[in-house]
mmCIF file of C-alpha atoms and ligand atoms in Angstrom:
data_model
loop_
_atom_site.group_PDB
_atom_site.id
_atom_site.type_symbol
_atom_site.label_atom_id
_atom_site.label_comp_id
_atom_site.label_asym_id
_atom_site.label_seq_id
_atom_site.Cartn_x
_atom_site.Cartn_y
_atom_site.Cartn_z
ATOM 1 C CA UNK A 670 117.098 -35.579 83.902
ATOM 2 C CA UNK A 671 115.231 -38.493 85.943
ATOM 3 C CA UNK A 672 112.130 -36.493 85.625
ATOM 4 C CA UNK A 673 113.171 -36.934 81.325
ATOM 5 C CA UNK A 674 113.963 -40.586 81.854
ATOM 6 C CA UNK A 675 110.659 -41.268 83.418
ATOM 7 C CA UNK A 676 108.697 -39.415 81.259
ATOM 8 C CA UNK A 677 110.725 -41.266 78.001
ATOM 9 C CA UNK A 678 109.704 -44.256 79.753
ATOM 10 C CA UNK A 679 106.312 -43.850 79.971
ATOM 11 C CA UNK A 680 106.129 -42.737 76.599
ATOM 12 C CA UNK A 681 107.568 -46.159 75.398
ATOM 13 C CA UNK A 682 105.009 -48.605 77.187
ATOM 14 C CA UNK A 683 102.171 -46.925 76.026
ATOM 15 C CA UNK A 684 103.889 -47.355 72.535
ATOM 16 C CA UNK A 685 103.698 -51.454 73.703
ATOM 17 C CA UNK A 686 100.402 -51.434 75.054
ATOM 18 C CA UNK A 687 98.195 -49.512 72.298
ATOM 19 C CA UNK A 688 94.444 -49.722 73.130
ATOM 20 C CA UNK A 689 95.008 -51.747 76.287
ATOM 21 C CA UNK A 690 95.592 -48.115 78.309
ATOM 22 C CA UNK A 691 93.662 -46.559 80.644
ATOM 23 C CA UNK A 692 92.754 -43.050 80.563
ATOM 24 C CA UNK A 693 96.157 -40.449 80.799
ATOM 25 C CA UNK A 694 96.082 -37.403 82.922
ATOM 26 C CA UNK A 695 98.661 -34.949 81.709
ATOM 27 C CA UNK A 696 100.808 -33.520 84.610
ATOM 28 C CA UNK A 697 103.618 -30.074 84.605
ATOM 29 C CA UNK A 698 107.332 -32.173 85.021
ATOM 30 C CA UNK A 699 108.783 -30.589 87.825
ATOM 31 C CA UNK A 700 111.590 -27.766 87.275
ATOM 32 C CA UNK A 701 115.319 -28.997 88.299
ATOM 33 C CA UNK A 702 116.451 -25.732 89.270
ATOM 34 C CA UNK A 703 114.565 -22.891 91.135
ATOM 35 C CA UNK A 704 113.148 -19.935 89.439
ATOM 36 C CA UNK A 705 116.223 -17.536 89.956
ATOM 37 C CA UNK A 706 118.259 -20.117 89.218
ATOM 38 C CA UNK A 707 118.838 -18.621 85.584
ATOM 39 C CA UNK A 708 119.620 -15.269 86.720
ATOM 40 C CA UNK A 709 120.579 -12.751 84.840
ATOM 41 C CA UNK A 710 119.835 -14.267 81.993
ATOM 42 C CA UNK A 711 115.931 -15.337 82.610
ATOM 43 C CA UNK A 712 114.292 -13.191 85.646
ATOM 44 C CA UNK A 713 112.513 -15.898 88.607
ATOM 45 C CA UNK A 714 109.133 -13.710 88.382
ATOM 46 C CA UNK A 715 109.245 -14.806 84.321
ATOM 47 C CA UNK A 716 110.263 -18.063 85.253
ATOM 48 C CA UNK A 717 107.651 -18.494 87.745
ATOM 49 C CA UNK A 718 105.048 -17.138 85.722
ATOM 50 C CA UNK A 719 105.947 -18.740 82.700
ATOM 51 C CA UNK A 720 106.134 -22.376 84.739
ATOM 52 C CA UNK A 721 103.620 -22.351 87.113
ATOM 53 C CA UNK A 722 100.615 -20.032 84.849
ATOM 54 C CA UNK A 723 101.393 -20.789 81.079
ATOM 55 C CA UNK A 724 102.915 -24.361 81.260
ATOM 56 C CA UNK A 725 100.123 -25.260 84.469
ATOM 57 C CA UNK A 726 97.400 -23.399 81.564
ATOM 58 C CA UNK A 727 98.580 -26.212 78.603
ATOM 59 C CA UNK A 728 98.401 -29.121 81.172
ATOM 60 C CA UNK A 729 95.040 -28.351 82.447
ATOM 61 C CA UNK A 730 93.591 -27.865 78.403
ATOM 62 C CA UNK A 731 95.219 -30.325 77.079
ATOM 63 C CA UNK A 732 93.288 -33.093 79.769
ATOM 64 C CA UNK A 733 90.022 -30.943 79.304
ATOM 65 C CA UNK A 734 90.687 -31.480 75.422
ATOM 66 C CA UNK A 735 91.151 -35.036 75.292
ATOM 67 C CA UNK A 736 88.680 -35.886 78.118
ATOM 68 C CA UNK A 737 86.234 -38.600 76.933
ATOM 69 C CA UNK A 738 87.987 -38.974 73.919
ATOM 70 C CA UNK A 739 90.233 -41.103 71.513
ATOM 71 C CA UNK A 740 93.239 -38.998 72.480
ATOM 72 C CA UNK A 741 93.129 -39.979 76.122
ATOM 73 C CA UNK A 742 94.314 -43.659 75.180
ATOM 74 C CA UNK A 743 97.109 -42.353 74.081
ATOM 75 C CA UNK A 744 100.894 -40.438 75.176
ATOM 76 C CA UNK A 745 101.809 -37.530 74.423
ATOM 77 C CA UNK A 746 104.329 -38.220 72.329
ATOM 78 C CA UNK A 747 101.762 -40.161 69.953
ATOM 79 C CA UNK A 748 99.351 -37.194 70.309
ATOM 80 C CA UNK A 749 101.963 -35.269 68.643
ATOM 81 C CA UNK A 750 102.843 -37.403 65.945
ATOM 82 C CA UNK A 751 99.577 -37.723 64.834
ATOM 83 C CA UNK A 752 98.262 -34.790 65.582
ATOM 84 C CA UNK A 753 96.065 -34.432 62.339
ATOM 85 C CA UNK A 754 93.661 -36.617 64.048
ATOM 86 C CA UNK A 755 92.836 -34.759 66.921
ATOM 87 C CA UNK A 756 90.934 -31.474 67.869
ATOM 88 C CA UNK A 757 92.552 -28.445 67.533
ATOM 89 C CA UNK A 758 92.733 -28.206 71.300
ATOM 90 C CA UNK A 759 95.203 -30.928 71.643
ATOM 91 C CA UNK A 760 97.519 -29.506 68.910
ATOM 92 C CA UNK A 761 97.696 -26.236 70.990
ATOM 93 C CA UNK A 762 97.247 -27.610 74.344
ATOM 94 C CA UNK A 763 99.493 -30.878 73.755
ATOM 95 C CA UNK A 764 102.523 -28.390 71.766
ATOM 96 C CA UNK A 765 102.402 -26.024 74.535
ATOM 97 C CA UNK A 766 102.703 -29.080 77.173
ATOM 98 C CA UNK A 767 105.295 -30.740 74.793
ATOM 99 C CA UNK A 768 107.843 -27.872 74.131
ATOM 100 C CA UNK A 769 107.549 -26.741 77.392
ATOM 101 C CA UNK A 770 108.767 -29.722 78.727
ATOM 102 C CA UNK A 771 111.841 -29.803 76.560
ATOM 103 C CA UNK A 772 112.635 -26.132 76.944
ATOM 104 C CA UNK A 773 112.843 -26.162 80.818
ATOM 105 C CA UNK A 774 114.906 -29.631 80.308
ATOM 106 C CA UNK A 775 117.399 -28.079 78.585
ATOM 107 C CA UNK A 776 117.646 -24.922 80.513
ATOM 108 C CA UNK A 777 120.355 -25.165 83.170
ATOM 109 C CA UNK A 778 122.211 -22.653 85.464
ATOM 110 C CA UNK A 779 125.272 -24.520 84.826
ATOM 111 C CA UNK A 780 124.942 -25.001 81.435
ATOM 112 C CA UNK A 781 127.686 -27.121 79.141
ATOM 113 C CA UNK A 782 128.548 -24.018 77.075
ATOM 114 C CA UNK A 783 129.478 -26.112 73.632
ATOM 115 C CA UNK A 784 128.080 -29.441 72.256
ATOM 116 C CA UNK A 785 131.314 -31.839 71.618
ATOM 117 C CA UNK A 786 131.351 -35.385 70.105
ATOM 118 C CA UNK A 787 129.081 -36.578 67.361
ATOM 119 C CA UNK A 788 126.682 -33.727 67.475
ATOM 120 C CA UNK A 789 129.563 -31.485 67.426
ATOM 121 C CA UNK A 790 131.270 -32.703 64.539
ATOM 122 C CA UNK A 791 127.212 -33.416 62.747
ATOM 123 C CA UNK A 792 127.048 -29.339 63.477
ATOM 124 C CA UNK A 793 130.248 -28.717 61.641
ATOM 125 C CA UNK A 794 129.254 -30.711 58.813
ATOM 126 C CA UNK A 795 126.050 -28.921 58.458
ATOM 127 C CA UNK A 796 126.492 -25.640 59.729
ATOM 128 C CA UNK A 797 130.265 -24.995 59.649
ATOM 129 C CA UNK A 798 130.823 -24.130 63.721
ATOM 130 C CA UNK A 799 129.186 -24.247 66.059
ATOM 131 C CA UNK A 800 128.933 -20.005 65.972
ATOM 132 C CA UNK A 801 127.403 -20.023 62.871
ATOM 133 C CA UNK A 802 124.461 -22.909 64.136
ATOM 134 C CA UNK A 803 123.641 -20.032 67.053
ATOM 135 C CA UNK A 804 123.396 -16.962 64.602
ATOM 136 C CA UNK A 805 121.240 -19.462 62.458
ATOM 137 C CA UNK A 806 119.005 -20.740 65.745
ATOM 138 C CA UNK A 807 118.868 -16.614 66.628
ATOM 139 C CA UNK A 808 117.715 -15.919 63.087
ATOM 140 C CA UNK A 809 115.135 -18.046 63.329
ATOM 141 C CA UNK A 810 113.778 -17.018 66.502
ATOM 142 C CA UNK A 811 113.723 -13.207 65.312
ATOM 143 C CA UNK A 812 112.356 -13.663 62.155
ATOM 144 C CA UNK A 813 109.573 -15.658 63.319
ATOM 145 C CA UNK A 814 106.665 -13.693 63.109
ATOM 146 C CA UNK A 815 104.188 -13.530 66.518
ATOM 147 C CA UNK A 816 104.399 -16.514 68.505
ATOM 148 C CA UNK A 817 106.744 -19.805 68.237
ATOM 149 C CA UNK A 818 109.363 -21.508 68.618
ATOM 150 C CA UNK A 819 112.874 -21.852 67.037
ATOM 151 C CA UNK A 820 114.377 -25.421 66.934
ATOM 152 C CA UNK A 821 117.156 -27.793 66.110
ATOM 153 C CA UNK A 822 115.939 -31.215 64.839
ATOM 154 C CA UNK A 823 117.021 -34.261 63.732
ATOM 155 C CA UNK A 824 115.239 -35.004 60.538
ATOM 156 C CA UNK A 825 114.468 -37.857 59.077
ATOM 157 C CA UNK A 826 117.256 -38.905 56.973
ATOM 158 C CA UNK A 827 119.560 -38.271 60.037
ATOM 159 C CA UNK A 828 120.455 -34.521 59.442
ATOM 160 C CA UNK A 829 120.496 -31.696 61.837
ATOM 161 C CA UNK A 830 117.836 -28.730 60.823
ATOM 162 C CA UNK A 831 117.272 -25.347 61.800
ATOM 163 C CA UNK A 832 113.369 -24.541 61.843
ATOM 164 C CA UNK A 833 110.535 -21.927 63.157
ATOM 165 C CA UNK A 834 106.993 -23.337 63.825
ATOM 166 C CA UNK A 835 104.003 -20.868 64.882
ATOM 167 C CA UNK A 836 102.053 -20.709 67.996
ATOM 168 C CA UNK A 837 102.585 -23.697 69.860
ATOM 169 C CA UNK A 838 103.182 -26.412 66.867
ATOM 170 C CA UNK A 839 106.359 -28.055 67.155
ATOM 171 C CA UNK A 840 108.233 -30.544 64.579
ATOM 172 C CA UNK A 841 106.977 -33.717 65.689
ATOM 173 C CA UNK A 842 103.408 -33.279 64.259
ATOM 174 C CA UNK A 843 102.379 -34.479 61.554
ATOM 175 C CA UNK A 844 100.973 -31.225 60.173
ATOM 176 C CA UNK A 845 104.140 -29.585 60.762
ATOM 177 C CA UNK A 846 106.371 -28.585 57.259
ATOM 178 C CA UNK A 847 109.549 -29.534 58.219
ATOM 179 C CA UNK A 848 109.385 -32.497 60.364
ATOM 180 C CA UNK A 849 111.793 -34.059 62.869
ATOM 181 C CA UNK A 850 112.661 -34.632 66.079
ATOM 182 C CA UNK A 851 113.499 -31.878 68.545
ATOM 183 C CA UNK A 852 116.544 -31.709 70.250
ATOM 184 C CA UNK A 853 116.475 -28.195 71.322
ATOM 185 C CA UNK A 854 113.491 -25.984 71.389
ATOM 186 C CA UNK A 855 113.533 -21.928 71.845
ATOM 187 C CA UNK A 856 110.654 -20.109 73.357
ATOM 188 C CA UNK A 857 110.228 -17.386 71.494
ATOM 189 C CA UNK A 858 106.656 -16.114 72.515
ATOM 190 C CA UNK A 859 106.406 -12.578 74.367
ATOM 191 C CA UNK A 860 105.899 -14.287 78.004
ATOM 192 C CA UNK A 861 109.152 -16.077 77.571
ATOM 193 C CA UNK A 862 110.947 -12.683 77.915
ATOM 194 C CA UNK A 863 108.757 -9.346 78.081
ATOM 195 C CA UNK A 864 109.008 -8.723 81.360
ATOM 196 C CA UNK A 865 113.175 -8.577 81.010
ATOM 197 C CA UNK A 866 113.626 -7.651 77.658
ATOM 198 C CA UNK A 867 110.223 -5.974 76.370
ATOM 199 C CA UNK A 868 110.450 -5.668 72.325
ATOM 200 C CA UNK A 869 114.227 -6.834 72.241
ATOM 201 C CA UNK A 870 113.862 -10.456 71.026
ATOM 202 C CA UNK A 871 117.006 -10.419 69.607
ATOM 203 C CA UNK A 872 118.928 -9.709 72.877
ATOM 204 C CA UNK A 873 117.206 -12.648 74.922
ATOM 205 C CA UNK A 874 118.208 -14.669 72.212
ATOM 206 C CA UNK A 875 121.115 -13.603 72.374
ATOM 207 C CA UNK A 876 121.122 -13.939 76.987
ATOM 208 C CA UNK A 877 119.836 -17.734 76.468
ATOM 209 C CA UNK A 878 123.111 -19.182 75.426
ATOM 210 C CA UNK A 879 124.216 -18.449 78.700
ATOM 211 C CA UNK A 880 121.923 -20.926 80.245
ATOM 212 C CA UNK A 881 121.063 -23.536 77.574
ATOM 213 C CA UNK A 882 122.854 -26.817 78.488
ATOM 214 C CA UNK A 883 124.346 -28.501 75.286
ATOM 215 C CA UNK A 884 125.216 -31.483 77.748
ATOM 216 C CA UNK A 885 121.003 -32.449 77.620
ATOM 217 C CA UNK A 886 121.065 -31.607 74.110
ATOM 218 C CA UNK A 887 123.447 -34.136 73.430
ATOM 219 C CA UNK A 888 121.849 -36.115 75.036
ATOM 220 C CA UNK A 889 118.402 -35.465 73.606
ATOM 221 C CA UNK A 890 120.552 -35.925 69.988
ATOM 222 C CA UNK A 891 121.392 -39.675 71.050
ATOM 223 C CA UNK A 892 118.410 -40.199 71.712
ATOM 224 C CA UNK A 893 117.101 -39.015 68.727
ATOM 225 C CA UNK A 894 119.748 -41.118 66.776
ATOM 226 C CA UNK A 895 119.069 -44.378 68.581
ATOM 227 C CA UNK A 896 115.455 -44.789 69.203
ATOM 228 C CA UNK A 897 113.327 -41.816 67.259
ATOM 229 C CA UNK A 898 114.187 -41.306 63.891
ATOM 230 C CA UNK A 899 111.874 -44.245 62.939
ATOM 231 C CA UNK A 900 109.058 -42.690 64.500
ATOM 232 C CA UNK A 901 108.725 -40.238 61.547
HETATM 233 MN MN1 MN3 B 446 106.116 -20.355 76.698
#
């Protein structure tokens, strides 16, 4: 969570301070747990590879792809939102970085099993229960086709939103068809669960509730609330 804080931080002076910014060097957040910490729901040698070779592989494009150029004057948060602008290796590069960062945030071996409190009662507004908002994230996940991600965002107009994106987009871009603001973000590409699971998508869909920490997504939904939503 500090590591979250920091990075939020960050985010929000260079949102202060726009051209007067030196050039940014994208860096992998550092995991709160350790790689078999999500055991036996994630394996530690997908974890670690995942981390430490795909995440690491993002960082180190996305600073080769905005080396010497506009986008290095800028967060990543920005690079996101306005994503149009930029080459096409700092939509892949920058979404990999991005989502990565908010999947292993909200990833937890001791996981808050149920969201209570506003984003409880938002979910039951919009989704019925809380069941029903899982079989709807899960459906999303398995029906998108190849690589992505499945999410739960806080649009615009202040409702929650089930969504796929390909590859590594993510809801935050401005390319992106449904836009808003993640609050939780499933990895649904083959390294995220091949080496456990092989073809069975569905079933580490299904193994990732027991690890996903509704705690930081409520927390991420605040957030969201408070200080975000204008950013659309
Ligand atoms: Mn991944």
């Amino acid at each position: 969570m500090k590591n979250k804080q920091i990075f939020s931080k960050t985010l929000l002076i260079f949102f202060a301070i726009p051209g007067g910014l030196s050039a940014q060097v994208h860096e992998l957040p550092k995991l709160n747990y350790e790689y078999s910490a999500l055991e036996p729901h994630i394996d530690a040698k997908t974890m670690e590879v995942h981390y430490t070779k795909h995440h690491q592989g993002y960082v180190n494009k996305l600073n080769a792809a905005i080396k010497g150029t506009e986008a290095e004057k800028h967060g990543l948060e920005y690079l996101m939102l306005n994503v149009s602008k930029f080459n096409t290796g700092v939509r892949n590069n920058g979404g990999g970085h991005y989502n990565h960062t908010l999947f292993w945030d909200i990833l937890s071996p001791n996981a808050k099993s149920k969201p209570d409190g506003d984003l409880l009662k938002m979910i039951n507004e919009e989704f019925g229960d809380f069941e029903n908002l899982k079989l709807e994230l899960e459906k999303a996940g398995a029906t998108q086709f190849g690589s992505g991600w499945a999410w739960l965002i806080l649009t615009k107009k202040g409702k929650l939103a089930v969504v796929s994106t390909p590859n590594q987009d993510n809801p935050l871009m401005d390319i992106a068809k449904v836009r808003g603001i993640p609050i939780l973000g499933i990895d649904v590409w083959e390294h995220a669960y091949y080496l456990q699971y092989q073809n069975k998508r569905p079933d580490y869909l299904n193994a990732i509730w027991n690890v996903l920490d509704w705690a930081k997504v409520e927390e991420n939904y605040k957030e969201a609330v408070k200080s975000k939503i204008k950013l659309l």
